[in-house]
């Protein structure tokens, strides 16, 4: 009880955390104030090196596996299951300064704080930086954590190529961050991930902390509609097979399908192209992606089934043919109840306004939850903007998230007597 009371007032060094965030943002700077530190780029290598230097300065030993995942913990603790915290250091091509890296550097700051106060824990506490979370250069996202939990085969992941034809494994070796440790062999006692919300809810409700209970399930579909290209001026409206019109109707249908399953379901068409894409030619082909998300697996399946059915109806009405390809399928995640409780209780003890949240984006924690107890913490971001160089948070939000992370880690790791 005395030990618990002794750490109740413990806080991270918020200024040091913010300084590290700003220093890391200078590695792979973007063109509009953000970052371009894509996975396995030269900028990623420099960011890894800076992170490794900070980890070593904090008294940790750094190990790297054959997917480039970085693990850091105290000397002599690698053989024990470690309570890890972290996220990812890679960014989108036009990424912000906080998506992912906040979780890595907050984990480092938590370990620094533990060490500076000479706190001993029953289980070791460590830091992890997962490779290629964003998936913008080497698809799919969360590639390395997916290999870690057995969702992807290592060789398949090593053979992923970017738009220039460069292999993942070759680029990992080129930048000098291909480790010898087989990915997936490291034992994790529990895992916590701090992340910016990437949405507007926390800021709009003046909440400092999001307690993440679930992760959205995701279905990415690529739909190809085949019609008939024809002259726009000479083809009567009732004699067309307009693939562009079919796409428009299905975009609206996807929106309706999600609105009918509120509050948590979402649907988005973020990529589309028409062929031949000429001003005076009726589109003979339309190819577009539909991103469906819900924390309820049954509802997610219903959304896909209804979209496919609506597509069949549209094709019959317009004289089109439809092909649907499943690109990505992630089941919804329910995070570990005990870890979620630790986050909620830490936020309450520290006096932070908090609420439960569902993670709308994909995160490494969603995969790690398959092999270890896991939970996420979220802090607000200005306007809910992310994956954008305008992404912004405040030092106070960063510190609040890091403080909750610190106390959740201590409760899970346990105080040594």
Coordinates of C-alpha atoms in Angstrom, one line a residue:
X1 CA 0.0 0.0 0.0
X2 CA 2.9 2.4 0.9
X3 CA 4.5 1.5 -2.4
X4 CA 1.3 2.4 -4.3
X5 CA 1.0 5.6 -2.4
X6 CA 4.6 6.5 -3.2
X7 CA 4.0 6.4 -7.0
X8 CA 0.6 8.0 -7.0
X9 CA 2.2 11.4 -7.6
X10 CA 4.6 10.2 -10.2
X11 CA 4.5 12.0 -13.6
X12 CA 6.6 12.0 -16.7
X13 CA 8.8 14.9 -17.8
X14 CA 6.4 16.4 -20.2
X15 CA 8.9 18.9 -21.6
X16 CA 11.5 16.2 -22.3
X17 CA 8.8 14.2 -24.1
X18 CA 7.8 17.2 -26.2
X19 CA 11.4 18.0 -27.0
X20 CA 12.0 14.5 -28.3
X21 CA 8.9 14.7 -30.4
X22 CA 10.1 17.9 -32.0
X23 CA 13.6 16.5 -32.5
X24 CA 12.3 13.4 -34.2
X25 CA 10.0 15.5 -36.4
X26 CA 13.2 17.0 -37.9
X27 CA 14.1 13.5 -39.2
X28 CA 12.4 13.1 -42.6
X29 CA 10.6 16.5 -42.6
X30 CA 7.7 17.0 -44.9
X31 CA 7.1 20.0 -47.2
X32 CA 4.3 21.6 -45.1
X33 CA 5.4 21.2 -41.5
X34 CA 4.8 17.4 -41.1
X35 CA 7.0 14.4 -41.8
X36 CA 7.9 12.0 -44.6
X37 CA 9.6 9.1 -42.9
X38 CA 8.2 6.2 -44.9
X39 CA 9.1 2.6 -43.8
X40 CA 12.7 1.5 -44.7
X41 CA 13.6 4.8 -46.3
X42 CA 16.8 6.6 -45.5
X43 CA 14.8 8.9 -43.2
X44 CA 13.4 5.9 -41.4
X45 CA 16.9 4.6 -40.8
X46 CA 18.0 8.0 -39.3
X47 CA 14.9 8.0 -37.1
X48 CA 15.7 4.5 -35.9
X49 CA 19.2 5.5 -35.1
X50 CA 18.1 8.5 -33.1
X51 CA 15.6 6.4 -31.2
X52 CA 18.2 3.7 -30.5
X53 CA 20.6 6.3 -29.1
X54 CA 17.9 7.6 -26.7
X55 CA 17.0 4.0 -25.7
X56 CA 20.6 3.2 -24.9
X57 CA 21.0 6.5 -22.9
X58 CA 18.0 5.4 -20.9
X59 CA 19.9 2.2 -19.9
X60 CA 18.1 -0.2 -22.2
X61 CA 19.5 -2.8 -24.6
X62 CA 18.2 -2.7 -28.1
X63 CA 17.4 -5.9 -30.2
X64 CA 16.1 -6.1 -33.7
X65 CA 14.2 -9.0 -35.3
X66 CA 14.2 -10.0 -39.0
X67 CA 11.3 -7.8 -39.8
X68 CA 13.1 -4.8 -38.4
X69 CA 11.0 -4.5 -35.2
X70 CA 13.0 -2.8 -32.5
X71 CA 12.7 -4.1 -28.9
X72 CA 14.4 -2.4 -25.9
X73 CA 14.5 -3.5 -22.3
X74 CA 16.9 -3.6 -19.4
X75 CA 19.9 -5.8 -19.6
X76 CA 19.3 -9.4 -18.6
X77 CA 15.5 -9.2 -19.0
X78 CA 15.2 -10.4 -22.6
X79 CA 14.5 -14.0 -21.5
X80 CA 11.5 -12.9 -19.4
X81 CA 8.1 -11.9 -20.7
X82 CA 8.2 -8.1 -20.9
X83 CA 5.4 -5.6 -20.4
X84 CA 6.0 -3.5 -23.6
X85 CA 4.7 -0.2 -24.7
X86 CA 5.2 1.4 -28.1
X87 CA 3.8 2.0 -31.6
X88 CA 5.6 2.9 -34.9
X89 CA 8.0 5.5 -36.1
X90 CA 7.2 5.4 -39.8
X91 CA 4.9 7.9 -41.4
X92 CA 2.7 8.6 -44.4
X93 CA 4.3 10.4 -47.3
X94 CA 2.6 13.6 -46.1
X95 CA 2.3 12.5 -42.5
X96 CA 2.1 14.4 -39.2
X97 CA 4.6 14.7 -36.4
X98 CA 2.7 12.6 -33.8
X99 CA 0.9 9.6 -35.5
X100 CA 2.7 6.6 -34.2
X101 CA 5.8 8.2 -32.9
X102 CA 4.0 9.6 -29.8
X103 CA 3.4 6.1 -28.6
X104 CA 7.1 5.1 -29.1
X105 CA 8.5 8.2 -27.4
X106 CA 5.9 8.2 -24.6
X107 CA 7.0 4.6 -23.8
X108 CA 10.6 5.7 -23.7
X109 CA 9.7 8.6 -21.4
X110 CA 7.8 6.2 -19.1
X111 CA 10.9 4.0 -18.8
X112 CA 13.1 7.0 -18.2
X113 CA 10.7 8.1 -15.4
X114 CA 10.7 4.6 -13.8
X115 CA 14.5 4.4 -13.9
X116 CA 15.1 7.9 -12.6
X117 CA 12.9 7.2 -9.6
X118 CA 14.7 3.9 -9.1
X119 CA 11.4 2.0 -9.2
X120 CA 11.7 -1.8 -9.4
X121 CA 9.0 -3.9 -11.1
X122 CA 8.2 -7.5 -10.9
X123 CA 8.1 -7.8 -14.7
X124 CA 10.5 -5.9 -16.9
X125 CA 9.1 -2.8 -18.8
X126 CA 10.2 -2.3 -22.4
X127 CA 9.8 -0.3 -25.5
X128 CA 8.9 -1.5 -29.0
X129 CA 8.9 0.2 -32.5
X130 CA 7.0 -1.9 -35.0
X131 CA 8.1 -1.7 -38.7
X132 CA 5.9 -0.6 -41.6
X133 CA 2.7 0.1 -39.6
X134 CA 1.5 2.6 -42.2
X135 CA 1.7 0.3 -45.2
X136 CA 1.9 3.2 -47.6
X137 CA 5.2 2.0 -49.1
X138 CA 4.9 -1.8 -48.5
X139 CA 1.3 -3.0 -48.3
X140 CA -0.5 -4.1 -46.2
X141 CA -0.4 -2.0 -43.1
X142 CA 0.8 -3.4 -39.8
X143 CA 3.0 -5.7 -41.9
X144 CA 5.6 -6.6 -39.2
X145 CA 3.3 -7.0 -36.3
X146 CA 1.2 -9.2 -38.6
X147 CA 4.2 -11.4 -39.1
X148 CA 4.9 -11.3 -35.3
X149 CA 1.5 -12.9 -34.5
X150 CA 1.5 -15.3 -37.5
X151 CA -1.1 -13.5 -39.7
X152 CA 1.5 -13.2 -42.5
X153 CA 4.3 -15.5 -43.4
X154 CA 7.8 -14.0 -43.0
X155 CA 8.9 -14.8 -46.6
X156 CA 5.7 -13.4 -48.0
X157 CA 6.3 -10.2 -46.0
X158 CA 10.0 -10.1 -47.1
X159 CA 8.9 -10.3 -50.7
X160 CA 6.5 -7.3 -50.6
X161 CA 7.5 -4.7 -53.1
X162 CA 7.0 -0.9 -53.2
X163 CA 5.9 1.1 -56.2
X164 CA 9.5 1.1 -57.5
X165 CA 9.8 -2.6 -57.3
X166 CA 12.1 -2.7 -54.2
X167 CA 11.7 -5.7 -51.9
X168 CA 11.0 -5.2 -48.2
X169 CA 13.8 -7.5 -47.2
X170 CA 16.3 -5.9 -49.5
X171 CA 15.4 -2.4 -48.3
X172 CA 15.6 -3.5 -44.7
X173 CA 19.1 -4.8 -45.2
X174 CA 20.1 -1.7 -47.2
X175 CA 19.3 0.6 -44.4
X176 CA 21.1 -1.6 -41.9
X177 CA 18.1 -2.7 -39.7
X178 CA 17.7 -6.3 -40.6
X179 CA 18.1 -8.2 -37.3
X180 CA 18.9 -11.9 -36.7
X181 CA 16.1 -12.6 -34.1
X182 CA 13.2 -14.5 -35.7
X183 CA 10.2 -12.3 -35.7
X184 CA 7.6 -13.6 -33.3
X185 CA 9.8 -15.5 -30.8
X186 CA 9.9 -12.7 -28.2
X187 CA 7.5 -13.2 -25.3
X188 CA 5.2 -10.3 -24.4
X189 CA 3.6 -10.2 -21.0
X190 CA 1.3 -7.3 -21.9
X191 CA 1.3 -4.5 -24.5
X192 CA 0.1 -0.9 -24.3
X193 CA -0.1 1.6 -27.1
X194 CA -0.6 5.4 -26.8
X195 CA -1.8 7.0 -30.0
X196 CA -3.4 10.2 -31.1
X197 CA -7.2 9.7 -31.7
X198 CA -7.0 10.6 -35.4
X199 CA -10.6 11.7 -35.0
X200 CA -12.5 14.7 -33.5
X201 CA -14.4 13.1 -30.6
X202 CA -12.1 13.8 -27.6
X203 CA -11.4 17.4 -28.6
X204 CA -15.1 18.1 -29.2
X205 CA -16.1 16.7 -25.8
X206 CA -13.1 18.3 -24.0
X207 CA -11.7 14.9 -23.0
X208 CA -8.1 14.4 -22.3
X209 CA -8.0 10.6 -22.5
X210 CA -9.7 8.0 -24.6
X211 CA -9.9 4.6 -23.1
X212 CA -9.9 2.2 -26.1
X213 CA -12.1 -0.8 -25.5
X214 CA -12.4 -2.1 -29.1
X215 CA -10.8 -1.9 -32.5
X216 CA -12.9 -1.6 -35.6
X217 CA -13.2 -4.5 -37.9
X218 CA -12.2 -3.6 -41.5
X219 CA -13.2 -4.8 -44.9
X220 CA -11.6 -3.3 -48.0
X221 CA -13.3 -4.2 -51.2
X222 CA -12.2 -3.3 -54.7
X223 CA -15.2 -3.1 -57.1
X224 CA -14.9 -3.2 -60.8
X225 CA -18.0 -2.2 -62.9
X226 CA -17.8 -3.0 -66.6
X227 CA -20.1 -1.1 -68.9
X228 CA -19.8 0.2 -72.5
X229 CA -17.7 3.2 -73.5
X230 CA -19.7 5.4 -75.9
X231 CA -20.0 9.0 -77.2
X232 CA -21.5 11.3 -74.6
X233 CA -23.4 13.4 -77.2
X234 CA -24.8 10.7 -79.5
X235 CA -25.8 8.0 -77.0
X236 CA -29.4 8.4 -75.6
X237 CA -29.7 8.3 -71.9
X238 CA -31.9 5.1 -71.9
X239 CA -29.4 3.3 -74.2
X240 CA -26.2 3.6 -72.0
X241 CA -24.2 1.2 -69.9
X242 CA -22.6 3.9 -67.8
X243 CA -20.0 2.4 -65.3
X244 CA -19.5 5.9 -63.8
X245 CA -23.2 6.2 -62.9
X246 CA -23.1 2.7 -61.4
X247 CA -20.1 3.7 -59.3
X248 CA -21.9 6.9 -58.1
X249 CA -24.9 4.9 -57.0
X250 CA -22.8 2.4 -55.1
X251 CA -20.9 5.2 -53.4
X252 CA -24.2 6.5 -52.2
X253 CA -25.3 3.0 -51.2
X254 CA -22.2 2.5 -49.1
X255 CA -23.0 5.7 -47.3
X256 CA -26.6 4.7 -46.6
X257 CA -25.5 1.3 -45.4
X258 CA -23.2 2.8 -42.8
X259 CA -25.7 5.4 -41.7
X260 CA -28.2 2.7 -41.0
X261 CA -25.9 1.1 -38.5
X262 CA -24.9 3.9 -36.3
X263 CA -23.3 4.9 -34.0
X264 CA -20.1 3.1 -34.9
X265 CA -20.2 1.8 -38.5
X266 CA -18.5 3.8 -41.2
X267 CA -18.1 3.4 -45.0
X268 CA -15.8 5.3 -47.3
X269 CA -14.9 5.4 -51.0
X270 CA -11.4 6.9 -51.0
X271 CA -10.0 5.7 -54.4
X272 CA -11.6 5.5 -57.8
X273 CA -10.8 5.7 -61.4
X274 CA -12.8 5.7 -64.7
X275 CA -11.7 4.4 -68.1
X276 CA -11.1 5.8 -70.5
X277 CA -11.4 8.9 -68.3
X278 CA -12.2 11.3 -71.1
X279 CA -14.6 14.2 -70.9
X280 CA -16.8 13.2 -73.9
X281 CA -16.7 9.4 -73.4
X282 CA -19.2 7.5 -71.2
X283 CA -17.1 5.5 -68.8
X284 CA -16.8 1.9 -69.9
X285 CA -15.2 0.8 -66.7
X286 CA -15.1 2.1 -63.1
X287 CA -12.8 0.7 -60.4
X288 CA -13.1 1.9 -56.8
X289 CA -12.4 0.8 -53.3
X290 CA -14.9 0.6 -50.4
X291 CA -13.6 0.8 -46.8
X292 CA -16.2 -0.7 -44.4
X293 CA -15.6 -0.6 -40.7
X294 CA -17.6 -1.7 -37.6
X295 CA -16.6 -3.0 -34.1
X296 CA -19.3 -5.7 -34.5
X297 CA -18.3 -8.6 -36.7
X298 CA -21.8 -9.6 -37.6
X299 CA -22.7 -6.0 -38.6
X300 CA -19.6 -5.8 -40.7
X301 CA -20.5 -9.0 -42.6
X302 CA -24.0 -7.6 -43.1
X303 CA -22.6 -4.4 -44.5
X304 CA -20.6 -6.2 -47.1
X305 CA -23.5 -8.5 -48.0
X306 CA -25.8 -5.6 -48.4
X307 CA -23.3 -3.7 -50.6
X308 CA -22.8 -6.7 -52.8
X309 CA -26.6 -7.1 -53.1
X310 CA -27.1 -3.4 -53.9
X311 CA -24.3 -3.8 -56.5
X312 CA -26.2 -6.6 -58.2
X313 CA -29.3 -4.4 -58.3
X314 CA -27.5 -1.5 -59.8
X315 CA -25.9 -3.7 -62.5
X316 CA -29.3 -5.1 -63.5
X317 CA -30.7 -1.6 -63.7
X318 CA -27.9 -0.2 -65.8
X319 CA -26.7 -3.2 -67.8
X320 CA -23.3 -3.5 -66.1
X321 CA -21.1 -6.4 -64.9
X322 CA -19.6 -6.4 -61.4
X323 CA -16.5 -8.0 -60.0
X324 CA -15.7 -7.7 -56.2
X325 CA -12.2 -8.4 -54.8
X326 CA -11.5 -8.6 -51.1
X327 CA -8.3 -6.6 -50.4
X328 CA -8.1 -6.6 -46.6
X329 CA -10.2 -8.2 -43.9
X330 CA -9.5 -7.5 -40.2
X331 CA -11.8 -8.8 -37.6
X332 CA -13.0 -6.5 -34.8
X333 CA -10.9 -6.5 -31.7
X334 CA -11.9 -6.5 -28.1
X335 CA -9.0 -5.4 -26.0
X336 CA -8.1 -7.1 -22.7
X337 CA -10.5 -6.2 -20.0
X338 CA -7.8 -6.0 -17.3
X339 CA -5.5 -3.8 -19.3
X340 CA -8.5 -1.6 -20.3
X341 CA -9.3 -1.3 -16.6
X342 CA -5.8 -0.3 -15.8
X343 CA -6.0 2.5 -18.4
X344 CA -9.4 3.7 -17.1
X345 CA -8.3 3.6 -13.4
X346 CA -5.0 5.5 -14.2
X347 CA -6.9 8.2 -16.0
X348 CA -9.3 8.6 -13.1
X349 CA -6.5 8.6 -10.5
X350 CA -4.7 11.3 -12.4
X351 CA -7.8 13.4 -12.6
X352 CA -8.1 13.4 -16.4
X353 CA -11.4 13.7 -18.1
X354 CA -11.8 10.5 -20.1
X355 CA -14.3 8.4 -22.0
X356 CA -14.4 5.0 -23.7
X357 CA -13.5 4.9 -27.4
X358 CA -13.4 2.5 -30.3
X359 CA -10.3 2.7 -32.4
X360 CA -11.4 3.5 -35.9
X361 CA -8.0 3.0 -37.5
X362 CA -5.8 -0.1 -37.8
X363 CA -3.1 -0.3 -35.1
X364 CA -0.3 -2.8 -34.2
X365 CA -2.1 -3.3 -30.8
X366 CA -5.0 -4.9 -32.7
X367 CA -2.6 -7.7 -33.9
X368 CA -0.6 -8.0 -30.7
X369 CA -3.9 -8.5 -28.8
X370 CA -4.0 -12.0 -30.5
X371 CA -0.9 -13.2 -28.6
X372 CA -0.8 -11.0 -25.4
X373 CA -3.1 -8.9 -23.2
X374 CA -3.3 -5.5 -24.9
X375 CA -4.9 -2.1 -24.6
X376 CA -4.7 1.4 -26.2
X377 CA -4.8 4.9 -24.8
X378 CA -5.7 7.9 -27.0
X379 CA -5.2 11.6 -26.7
X380 CA -6.9 14.3 -28.7
X381 CA -5.6 15.8 -31.9
X382 CA -6.6 19.2 -33.2
X383 CA -9.7 19.0 -35.5
X384 CA -9.4 15.3 -35.6
X385 CA -6.9 15.7 -38.4
X386 CA -4.3 13.0 -39.1
X387 CA -2.4 11.5 -42.0
X388 CA -1.9 15.1 -42.9
X389 CA 1.0 17.4 -42.3
X390 CA -1.4 19.8 -40.5
X391 CA -1.8 17.2 -37.7
X392 CA -1.4 18.8 -34.3
X393 CA -1.6 18.0 -30.6
X394 CA -0.6 20.0 -27.5
X395 CA 2.2 19.3 -25.0
X396 CA -0.5 18.9 -22.3
X397 CA -2.3 16.2 -24.3
X398 CA 0.9 14.4 -24.9
X399 CA 1.9 14.5 -21.2
X400 CA -1.5 13.3 -20.1
X401 CA -1.4 10.3 -22.4
X402 CA 2.2 9.5 -21.3
X403 CA 1.2 9.7 -17.6
X404 CA -1.7 7.3 -18.1
X405 CA 0.6 5.0 -20.0
X406 CA 3.2 5.2 -17.2
X407 CA 0.7 4.2 -14.4
X408 CA -0.9 1.5 -16.5
X409 CA 2.6 0.0 -17.1
X410 CA 3.5 0.1 -13.4
X411 CA 0.2 -1.6 -12.4
X412 CA 0.6 -4.3 -15.0
X413 CA 4.3 -4.9 -14.4
X414 CA 3.8 -4.8 -10.6
X415 CA 6.0 -3.1 -8.0
X416 CA 8.8 -5.2 -6.6
X417 CA 8.9 -5.2 -2.8

